[in-house]
């Protein structure tokens, strides 16, 4: 695989460039950063951003899927903003052991409900 | 950033997992592999896959944007199939010097026209 594409031009952005983007709450506190995007295979639409939160050097870190519709990109901050306080995030659904994570429609609905997002499932 | 998410469950797939996926033509020849995905910032929809083609250890390699709609995922091959022969690919629009590539609507329309895909622009 070649070097990562770093393009952002006008209305387009490379997925590799989205990864690592900071996520802030409405108070401007950094909650975490985007680690990956979950796509619908058929439509190619991003359904969730996977955000890593807390921990140190990858240890003790939690992975949270956030519905894409709950994220707003803030050009000034160069990051995503989500209406979510730290406390709510601490209780949010996580992707435990996610190399082997079994993502069920029930889990998806739980995530969507938690963030009050229109459900994909 | 934590380790890469490697989830694929049912209808969802991680963008990080799409990167590195092989791309084949209809004759089953490998043309290249996916390096990145270009998203529409607003809708979060994948518009192009950036494919690397040719070269050796990243040298002399070319980057081609392929309209997402021109790619079909083949479960058996575990890769994308595109109706495109090598010769046509060799003349296809490339992203030269793409760290600094200026992606214009005109370039986008040229790409879409080349592959006979409905245009995004």
mmCIF file of N, CA and C in Angstrom, chain A:
data_model
loop_
_atom_site.group_PDB
_atom_site.id
_atom_site.type_symbol
_atom_site.label_atom_id
_atom_site.label_comp_id
_atom_site.label_asym_id
_atom_site.label_seq_id
_atom_site.Cartn_x
_atom_site.Cartn_y
_atom_site.Cartn_z
ATOM 1 N N UNK A 1 0.848 -1.187 0.000
ATOM 2 C CA UNK A 1 0.000 0.000 0.000
ATOM 3 C C UNK A 1 0.889 1.244 0.000
ATOM 4 N N UNK A 2 0.496 2.210 -0.779
ATOM 5 C CA UNK A 2 1.282 3.446 -0.894
ATOM 6 C C UNK A 2 1.055 4.331 0.324
ATOM 7 N N UNK A 3 1.724 5.431 0.339
ATOM 8 C CA UNK A 3 1.508 6.408 1.401
ATOM 9 C C UNK A 3 0.042 6.806 1.443
ATOM 10 N N UNK A 4 -0.327 7.209 2.612
ATOM 11 C CA UNK A 4 -1.691 7.618 2.864
ATOM 12 C C UNK A 4 -2.056 8.846 2.016
ATOM 13 N N UNK A 5 -3.252 8.824 1.477
ATOM 14 C CA UNK A 5 -3.756 9.990 0.757
ATOM 15 C C UNK A 5 -4.141 11.072 1.756
ATOM 16 N N UNK A 6 -3.771 12.279 1.479
ATOM 17 C CA UNK A 6 -4.054 13.351 2.441
ATOM 18 C C UNK A 6 -4.883 14.452 1.816
ATOM 19 N N UNK A 7 -5.608 14.071 0.815
ATOM 20 C CA UNK A 7 -6.342 15.095 0.081
ATOM 21 C C UNK A 7 -7.541 15.620 0.848
ATOM 22 N N UNK A 8 -7.675 16.919 0.883
ATOM 23 C CA UNK A 8 -8.977 17.511 1.114
ATOM 24 C C UNK A 8 -9.116 18.667 0.142
ATOM 25 N N UNK A 9 -10.152 18.601 -0.672
ATOM 26 C CA UNK A 9 -10.367 19.649 -1.672
ATOM 27 C C UNK A 9 -11.836 19.974 -1.701
ATOM 28 N N UNK A 10 -12.157 21.165 -1.349
ATOM 29 C CA UNK A 10 -13.547 21.588 -1.415
ATOM 30 C C UNK A 10 -14.442 20.657 -0.630
ATOM 31 N N UNK A 11 -15.335 19.995 -1.337
ATOM 32 C CA UNK A 11 -16.355 19.206 -0.662
ATOM 33 C C UNK A 11 -15.913 17.784 -0.336
ATOM 34 N N UNK A 12 -14.725 17.385 -0.799
ATOM 35 C CA UNK A 12 -14.255 16.016 -0.569
ATOM 36 C C UNK A 12 -13.156 15.959 0.477
ATOM 37 N N UNK A 13 -13.097 14.827 1.168
ATOM 38 C CA UNK A 13 -11.999 14.605 2.115
ATOM 39 C C UNK A 13 -11.641 13.124 2.100
ATOM 40 N N UNK A 14 -10.351 12.824 2.262
ATOM 41 C CA UNK A 14 -9.911 11.433 2.325
ATOM 42 C C UNK A 14 -10.257 10.827 3.681
ATOM 43 N N UNK A 15 -10.724 9.576 3.664
ATOM 44 C CA UNK A 15 -11.075 8.898 4.918
ATOM 45 C C UNK A 15 -9.864 8.840 5.850
ATOM 46 N N UNK A 16 -8.689 8.687 5.269
ATOM 47 C CA UNK A 16 -7.470 8.619 6.079
ATOM 48 C C UNK A 16 -7.213 9.933 6.803
ATOM 49 N N UNK A 17 -7.737 10.987 6.225
ATOM 50 C CA UNK A 17 -7.536 12.298 6.823
ATOM 51 C C UNK A 17 -8.527 12.525 7.969
ATOM 52 N N UNK A 18 -9.673 11.887 7.870
ATOM 53 C CA UNK A 18 -10.668 11.996 8.937
ATOM 54 C C UNK A 18 -10.167 11.286 10.195
ATOM 55 N N UNK A 19 -9.478 10.164 9.987
ATOM 56 C CA UNK A 19 -8.945 9.443 11.146
ATOM 57 C C UNK A 19 -7.906 10.298 11.857
ATOM 58 N N UNK A 20 -8.045 10.366 13.177
ATOM 59 C CA UNK A 20 -7.160 11.217 13.948
ATOM 60 C C UNK A 20 -7.757 12.588 14.225
ATOM 61 N N UNK A 21 -8.886 12.892 13.588
ATOM 62 C CA UNK A 21 -9.551 14.176 13.833
ATOM 63 C C UNK A 21 -10.099 14.213 15.262
ATOM 64 N N UNK A 22 -9.884 15.329 15.939
ATOM 65 C CA UNK A 22 -10.381 15.472 17.301
ATOM 66 C C UNK A 22 -11.899 15.599 17.349
ATOM 67 N N UNK A 23 -12.461 15.112 18.460
ATOM 68 C CA UNK A 23 -13.893 15.256 18.718
ATOM 69 C C UNK A 23 -14.060 16.055 20.012
ATOM 70 N N UNK A 24 -14.868 17.113 19.943
ATOM 71 C CA UNK A 24 -15.093 18.014 21.079
ATOM 72 C C UNK A 24 -16.554 17.978 21.498
ATOM 73 N N UNK A 25 -16.804 18.328 22.774
ATOM 74 C CA UNK A 25 -18.198 18.537 23.168
ATOM 75 C C UNK A 25 -18.563 20.010 22.964
ATOM 76 N N UNK A 26 -19.796 20.356 23.307
ATOM 77 C CA UNK A 26 -20.279 21.712 23.050
ATOM 78 C C UNK A 26 -19.504 22.752 23.862
ATOM 79 N N UNK A 27 -18.915 22.317 24.978
ATOM 80 C CA UNK A 27 -18.131 23.229 25.815
ATOM 81 C C UNK A 27 -16.713 23.400 25.279
ATOM 82 N N UNK A 28 -16.396 22.719 24.182
ATOM 83 C CA UNK A 28 -15.070 22.848 23.591
ATOM 84 C C UNK A 28 -14.032 21.929 24.204
ATOM 85 N N UNK A 29 -14.458 21.031 25.120
ATOM 86 C CA UNK A 29 -13.519 20.064 25.692
ATOM 87 C C UNK A 29 -13.285 18.924 24.707
ATOM 88 N N UNK A 30 -12.040 18.519 24.599
ATOM 89 C CA UNK A 30 -11.738 17.388 23.725
ATOM 90 C C UNK A 30 -12.192 16.092 24.387
ATOM 91 N N UNK A 31 -12.989 15.325 23.670
ATOM 92 C CA UNK A 31 -13.480 14.045 24.196
ATOM 93 C C UNK A 31 -12.615 12.888 23.728
ATOM 94 N N UNK A 32 -12.103 13.004 22.530
ATOM 95 C CA UNK A 32 -11.319 11.908 21.969
ATOM 96 C C UNK A 32 -11.011 12.199 20.522
ATOM 97 N N UNK A 33 -10.695 11.145 19.778
ATOM 98 C CA UNK A 33 -10.442 11.349 18.352
ATOM 99 C C UNK A 33 -10.985 10.189 17.527
ATOM 100 N N UNK A 34 -11.184 10.467 16.262
ATOM 101 C CA UNK A 34 -11.749 9.459 15.368
ATOM 102 C C UNK A 34 -10.676 8.445 14.983
ATOM 103 N N UNK A 35 -11.004 7.171 15.171
ATOM 104 C CA UNK A 35 -10.077 6.091 14.835
ATOM 105 C C UNK A 35 -10.420 5.402 13.529
ATOM 106 N N UNK A 36 -11.690 5.395 13.232
ATOM 107 C CA UNK A 36 -12.114 4.693 12.017
ATOM 108 C C UNK A 36 -13.534 5.135 11.682
ATOM 109 N N UNK A 37 -13.964 4.788 10.503
ATOM 110 C CA UNK A 37 -15.331 5.070 10.060
ATOM 111 C C UNK A 37 -15.974 3.748 9.694
ATOM 112 N N UNK A 38 -17.233 3.584 10.078
ATOM 113 C CA UNK A 38 -17.964 2.374 9.710
ATOM 114 C C UNK A 38 -18.905 2.717 8.567
ATOM 115 N N UNK A 39 -18.725 1.995 7.471
ATOM 116 C CA UNK A 39 -19.499 2.254 6.263
ATOM 117 C C UNK A 39 -20.559 1.189 6.053
ATOM 118 N N UNK A 40 -21.654 1.606 5.434
ATOM 119 C CA UNK A 40 -22.585 0.627 4.893
ATOM 120 C C UNK A 40 -21.985 0.088 3.602
ATOM 121 N N UNK A 41 -21.812 -1.230 3.538
ATOM 122 C CA UNK A 41 -21.103 -1.833 2.391
ATOM 123 C C UNK A 41 -21.764 -1.509 1.069
ATOM 124 N N UNK A 42 -23.074 -1.554 1.046
ATOM 125 C CA UNK A 42 -23.789 -1.372 -0.223
ATOM 126 C C UNK A 42 -23.754 0.083 -0.701
ATOM 127 N N UNK A 43 -24.179 0.998 0.184
ATOM 128 C CA UNK A 43 -24.349 2.394 -0.246
ATOM 129 C C UNK A 43 -23.046 3.187 -0.162
ATOM 130 N N UNK A 44 -22.068 2.682 0.615
ATOM 131 C CA UNK A 44 -20.844 3.440 0.807
ATOM 132 C C UNK A 44 -21.049 4.676 1.674
ATOM 133 N N UNK A 45 -22.086 4.643 2.488
ATOM 134 C CA UNK A 45 -22.360 5.789 3.347
ATOM 135 C C UNK A 45 -21.750 5.544 4.721
ATOM 136 N N UNK A 46 -21.158 6.591 5.321
ATOM 137 C CA UNK A 46 -20.620 6.464 6.677
ATOM 138 C C UNK A 46 -21.786 6.442 7.663
ATOM 139 N N UNK A 47 -21.840 5.425 8.495
ATOM 140 C CA UNK A 47 -22.929 5.290 9.463
ATOM 141 C C UNK A 47 -22.444 5.671 10.865
ATOM 142 N N UNK A 48 -21.252 5.225 11.228
ATOM 143 C CA UNK A 48 -20.682 5.557 12.529
ATOM 144 C C UNK A 48 -19.237 6.015 12.385
ATOM 145 N N UNK A 49 -18.835 6.921 13.273
ATOM 146 C CA UNK A 49 -17.421 7.180 13.481
ATOM 147 C C UNK A 49 -17.036 6.429 14.749
ATOM 148 N N UNK A 50 -15.914 5.739 14.723
ATOM 149 C CA UNK A 50 -15.423 5.075 15.924
ATOM 150 C C UNK A 50 -14.456 6.028 16.593
ATOM 151 N N UNK A 51 -14.782 6.394 17.834
ATOM 152 C CA UNK A 51 -13.967 7.363 18.556
ATOM 153 C C UNK A 51 -13.231 6.682 19.689
ATOM 154 N N UNK A 52 -11.960 6.978 19.852
ATOM 155 C CA UNK A 52 -11.238 6.476 21.019
ATOM 156 C C UNK A 52 -11.232 7.565 22.070
ATOM 157 N N UNK A 53 -11.289 7.148 23.309
ATOM 158 C CA UNK A 53 -11.538 8.061 24.412
ATOM 159 C C UNK A 53 -10.774 7.595 25.633
ATOM 160 N N UNK A 54 -10.044 8.512 26.262
ATOM 161 C CA UNK A 54 -9.357 8.191 27.510
ATOM 162 C C UNK A 54 -8.161 7.296 27.295
ATOM 163 N N UNK A 55 -7.625 6.788 28.384
ATOM 164 C CA UNK A 55 -6.485 5.880 28.311
ATOM 165 C C UNK A 55 -5.202 6.637 28.038
ATOM 166 N N UNK A 56 -4.112 5.893 27.970
ATOM 167 C CA UNK A 56 -2.799 6.485 27.796
ATOM 168 C C UNK A 56 -1.998 5.564 26.886
ATOM 169 N N UNK A 57 -1.488 6.111 25.803
ATOM 170 C CA UNK A 57 -0.736 5.332 24.820
ATOM 171 C C UNK A 57 -1.498 4.074 24.401
ATOM 172 N N UNK A 58 -2.806 4.240 24.260
ATOM 173 C CA UNK A 58 -3.604 3.125 23.766
ATOM 174 C C UNK A 58 -4.033 2.138 24.831
ATOM 175 N N UNK A 59 -3.512 2.322 26.075
ATOM 176 C CA UNK A 59 -3.905 1.403 27.150
ATOM 177 C C UNK A 59 -5.077 1.996 27.929
ATOM 178 N N UNK A 60 -6.050 1.163 28.228
ATOM 179 C CA UNK A 60 -7.207 1.616 28.994
ATOM 180 C C UNK A 60 -8.144 2.476 28.169
ATOM 181 N N UNK A 61 -7.864 2.534 26.884
ATOM 182 C CA UNK A 61 -8.659 3.346 25.992
ATOM 183 C C UNK A 61 -9.968 2.629 25.677
ATOM 184 N N UNK A 62 -11.026 3.436 25.522
ATOM 185 C CA UNK A 62 -12.305 2.856 25.126
ATOM 186 C C UNK A 62 -12.652 3.297 23.714
ATOM 187 N N UNK A 63 -13.347 2.427 23.009
ATOM 188 C CA UNK A 63 -13.809 2.725 21.654
ATOM 189 C C UNK A 63 -15.317 2.894 21.661
ATOM 190 N N UNK A 64 -15.765 4.049 21.202
ATOM 191 C CA UNK A 64 -17.204 4.304 21.136
ATOM 192 C C UNK A 64 -17.630 4.550 19.704
ATOM 193 N N UNK A 65 -18.658 3.849 19.244
ATOM 194 C CA UNK A 65 -19.226 4.218 17.946
ATOM 195 C C UNK A 65 -20.188 5.386 18.130
ATOM 196 N N UNK A 66 -20.025 6.424 17.345
ATOM 197 C CA UNK A 66 -20.936 7.578 17.382
ATOM 198 C C UNK A 66 -21.674 7.661 16.047
ATOM 199 N N UNK A 67 -22.998 7.793 16.096
ATOM 200 C CA UNK A 67 -23.716 7.944 14.823
ATOM 201 C C UNK A 67 -23.185 9.158 14.070
ATOM 202 N N UNK A 68 -22.934 8.979 12.793
ATOM 203 C CA UNK A 68 -22.379 10.056 11.971
ATOM 204 C C UNK A 68 -23.245 11.315 12.046
ATOM 205 N N UNK A 69 -24.568 11.097 12.137
ATOM 206 C CA UNK A 69 -25.501 12.234 12.148
ATOM 207 C C UNK A 69 -25.390 13.050 13.439
ATOM 208 N N UNK A 70 -24.744 12.487 14.465
ATOM 209 C CA UNK A 70 -24.588 13.217 15.726
ATOM 210 C C UNK A 70 -23.356 14.125 15.707
ATOM 211 N N UNK A 71 -22.539 13.992 14.654
ATOM 212 C CA UNK A 71 -21.290 14.757 14.563
ATOM 213 C C UNK A 71 -21.444 15.933 13.600
ATOM 214 N N UNK A 72 -20.934 17.072 14.013
ATOM 215 C CA UNK A 72 -20.903 18.252 13.137
ATOM 216 C C UNK A 72 -19.452 18.677 12.984
ATOM 217 N N UNK A 73 -19.032 18.937 11.750
ATOM 218 C CA UNK A 73 -17.656 19.368 11.559
ATOM 219 C C UNK A 73 -17.552 20.875 11.765
ATOM 220 N N UNK A 74 -16.617 21.280 12.601
ATOM 221 C CA UNK A 74 -16.391 22.696 12.899
ATOM 222 C C UNK A 74 -15.083 23.118 12.226
ATOM 223 N N UNK A 75 -15.214 23.939 11.183
ATOM 224 C CA UNK A 75 -14.028 24.342 10.412
ATOM 225 C C UNK A 75 -13.018 25.068 11.297
ATOM 226 N N UNK A 76 -13.532 25.913 12.204
ATOM 227 C CA UNK A 76 -12.646 26.689 13.066
ATOM 228 C C UNK A 76 -11.805 25.794 13.964
ATOM 229 N N UNK A 77 -12.460 24.806 14.563
ATOM 230 C CA UNK A 77 -11.777 23.876 15.475
ATOM 231 C C UNK A 77 -11.009 22.810 14.709
ATOM 232 N N UNK A 78 -11.311 22.664 13.403
ATOM 233 C CA UNK A 78 -10.737 21.569 12.614
ATOM 234 C C UNK A 78 -11.034 20.232 13.286
ATOM 235 N N UNK A 79 -12.256 20.137 13.791
ATOM 236 C CA UNK A 79 -12.635 18.894 14.459
ATOM 237 C C UNK A 79 -14.137 18.744 14.482
ATOM 238 N N UNK A 80 -14.580 17.585 14.971
ATOM 239 C CA UNK A 80 -16.009 17.337 15.072
ATOM 240 C C UNK A 80 -16.515 17.799 16.431
ATOM 241 N N UNK A 81 -17.756 18.269 16.438
ATOM 242 C CA UNK A 81 -18.406 18.653 17.684
ATOM 243 C C UNK A 81 -19.614 17.750 17.871
ATOM 244 N N UNK A 82 -19.780 17.280 19.097
ATOM 245 C CA UNK A 82 -20.918 16.419 19.401
ATOM 246 C C UNK A 82 -21.564 16.918 20.694
ATOM 247 N N UNK A 83 -22.866 16.890 20.732
ATOM 248 C CA UNK A 83 -23.608 17.373 21.901
ATOM 249 C C UNK A 83 -23.650 16.276 22.964
ATOM 250 N N UNK A 84 -22.629 16.249 23.801
ATOM 251 C CA UNK A 84 -22.411 15.096 24.673
ATOM 252 C C UNK A 84 -21.451 15.519 25.766
ATOM 253 N N UNK A 85 -21.826 15.315 27.035
ATOM 254 C CA UNK A 85 -20.840 15.620 28.073
ATOM 255 C C UNK A 85 -20.044 14.360 28.430
ATOM 256 N N UNK A 86 -18.941 14.593 29.121
ATOM 257 C CA UNK A 86 -18.036 13.486 29.447
ATOM 258 C C UNK A 86 -18.749 12.373 30.207
ATOM 259 N N UNK A 87 -19.628 12.797 31.119
ATOM 260 C CA UNK A 87 -20.316 11.819 31.950
ATOM 261 C C UNK A 87 -21.187 10.890 31.098
ATOM 262 N N UNK A 88 -21.885 11.503 30.157
ATOM 263 C CA UNK A 88 -22.731 10.684 29.285
ATOM 264 C C UNK A 88 -21.864 9.759 28.422
ATOM 265 N N UNK A 89 -20.729 10.287 27.997
ATOM 266 C CA UNK A 89 -19.840 9.472 27.172
ATOM 267 C C UNK A 89 -19.291 8.272 27.952
ATOM 268 N N UNK A 90 -19.041 8.507 29.265
ATOM 269 C CA UNK A 90 -18.471 7.416 30.058
ATOM 270 C C UNK A 90 -19.406 6.213 30.156
ATOM 271 N N UNK A 91 -20.697 6.485 29.996
ATOM 272 C CA UNK A 91 -21.653 5.376 30.075
ATOM 273 C C UNK A 91 -22.117 4.915 28.686
ATOM 274 N N UNK A 92 -21.518 5.470 27.678
ATOM 275 C CA UNK A 92 -21.960 5.172 26.307
ATOM 276 C C UNK A 92 -21.536 3.760 25.884
ATOM 277 N N UNK A 93 -22.277 3.174 24.942
ATOM 278 C CA UNK A 93 -21.925 1.835 24.442
ATOM 279 C C UNK A 93 -20.504 1.816 23.888
ATOM 280 N N UNK A 94 -19.780 0.762 24.226
ATOM 281 C CA UNK A 94 -18.386 0.637 23.775
ATOM 282 C C UNK A 94 -18.233 -0.614 22.912
ATOM 283 N N UNK A 95 -17.168 -0.601 22.143
ATOM 284 C CA UNK A 95 -16.794 -1.769 21.340
ATOM 285 C C UNK A 95 -15.708 -2.522 22.093
ATOM 286 N N UNK A 96 -16.112 -3.385 23.026
ATOM 287 C CA UNK A 96 -15.123 -4.135 23.798
ATOM 288 C C UNK A 96 -14.470 -5.185 22.915
ATOM 289 N N UNK A 97 -13.168 -5.332 23.073
ATOM 290 C CA UNK A 97 -12.441 -6.370 22.350
ATOM 291 C C UNK A 97 -12.813 -6.321 20.880
ATOM 292 N N UNK A 98 -12.616 -5.170 20.262
ATOM 293 C CA UNK A 98 -13.306 -4.985 19.006
ATOM 294 C C UNK A 98 -12.724 -5.667 17.780
ATOM 295 N N UNK A 99 -11.574 -6.269 17.938
ATOM 296 C CA UNK A 99 -11.088 -7.117 16.835
ATOM 297 C C UNK A 99 -12.092 -8.258 16.595
ATOM 298 N N UNK A 100 -12.730 -8.680 17.689
ATOM 299 C CA UNK A 100 -13.666 -9.811 17.600
ATOM 300 C C UNK A 100 -15.093 -9.379 17.893
ATOM 301 N N UNK A 101 -15.290 -8.082 17.860
ATOM 302 C CA UNK A 101 -16.586 -7.572 18.283
ATOM 303 C C UNK A 101 -17.711 -8.034 17.360
ATOM 304 N N UNK A 102 -18.766 -8.514 17.985
ATOM 305 C CA UNK A 102 -19.936 -8.977 17.227
ATOM 306 C C UNK A 102 -20.963 -7.859 17.204
ATOM 307 N N UNK A 103 -21.057 -7.182 16.083
ATOM 308 C CA UNK A 103 -21.946 -6.037 15.984
ATOM 309 C C UNK A 103 -23.326 -6.519 15.531
ATOM 310 N N UNK A 104 -24.266 -6.516 16.438
ATOM 311 C CA UNK A 104 -25.616 -6.984 16.117
ATOM 312 C C UNK A 104 -26.518 -5.780 15.847
ATOM 313 N N UNK A 105 -27.634 -5.992 15.126
ATOM 314 C CA UNK A 105 -28.613 -4.919 14.957
ATOM 315 C C UNK A 105 -29.080 -4.373 16.306
ATOM 316 N N UNK A 106 -29.217 -5.245 17.313
ATOM 317 C CA UNK A 106 -29.623 -4.787 18.641
ATOM 318 C C UNK A 106 -28.610 -3.801 19.217
ATOM 319 N N UNK A 107 -27.328 -4.122 19.062
ATOM 320 C CA UNK A 107 -26.292 -3.210 19.538
ATOM 321 C C UNK A 107 -26.381 -1.880 18.796
ATOM 322 N N UNK A 108 -26.553 -1.957 17.489
ATOM 323 C CA UNK A 108 -26.679 -0.747 16.676
ATOM 324 C C UNK A 108 -27.835 0.122 17.140
ATOM 325 N N UNK A 109 -28.980 -0.507 17.397
ATOM 326 C CA UNK A 109 -30.147 0.255 17.851
ATOM 327 C C UNK A 109 -29.884 0.907 19.210
ATOM 328 N N UNK A 110 -29.157 0.178 20.084
ATOM 329 C CA UNK A 110 -28.810 0.729 21.396
ATOM 330 C C UNK A 110 -27.954 1.985 21.232
ATOM 331 N N UNK A 111 -26.984 1.912 20.326
ATOM 332 C CA UNK A 111 -26.113 3.065 20.074
ATOM 333 C C UNK A 111 -26.941 4.241 19.564
ATOM 334 N N UNK A 112 -27.762 3.995 18.566
ATOM 335 C CA UNK A 112 -28.552 5.071 17.950
ATOM 336 C C UNK A 112 -29.481 5.713 18.986
ATOM 337 N N UNK A 113 -30.096 4.871 19.822
ATOM 338 C CA UNK A 113 -31.015 5.369 20.847
ATOM 339 C C UNK A 113 -30.253 6.223 21.870
ATOM 340 N N UNK A 114 -29.050 5.756 22.233
ATOM 341 C CA UNK A 114 -28.263 6.464 23.256
ATOM 342 C C UNK A 114 -27.984 7.902 22.840
ATOM 343 N N UNK A 115 -27.751 8.102 21.553
ATOM 344 C CA UNK A 115 -27.416 9.443 21.063
ATOM 345 C C UNK A 115 -28.618 10.157 20.443
ATOM 346 N N UNK A 116 -29.781 9.503 20.526
ATOM 347 C CA UNK A 116 -30.987 10.116 19.965
ATOM 348 C C UNK A 116 -30.896 10.332 18.459
ATOM 349 N N UNK A 117 -30.178 9.422 17.807
ATOM 350 C CA UNK A 117 -29.993 9.546 16.355
ATOM 351 C C UNK A 117 -31.005 8.669 15.619
ATOM 352 N N UNK A 118 -31.378 9.068 14.413
ATOM 353 C CA UNK A 118 -32.257 8.213 13.597
ATOM 354 C C UNK A 118 -31.558 6.879 13.393
ATOM 355 N N UNK A 119 -32.275 5.788 13.542
ATOM 356 C CA UNK A 119 -31.585 4.499 13.518
ATOM 357 C C UNK A 119 -31.343 4.000 12.107
ATOM 358 N N UNK A 120 -30.218 3.350 11.949
ATOM 359 C CA UNK A 120 -29.811 2.753 10.672
ATOM 360 C C UNK A 120 -30.441 1.385 10.506
ATOM 361 N N UNK A 121 -30.843 0.777 11.619
ATOM 362 C CA UNK A 121 -31.232 -0.643 11.630
ATOM 363 C C UNK A 121 -32.710 -0.888 11.413
#
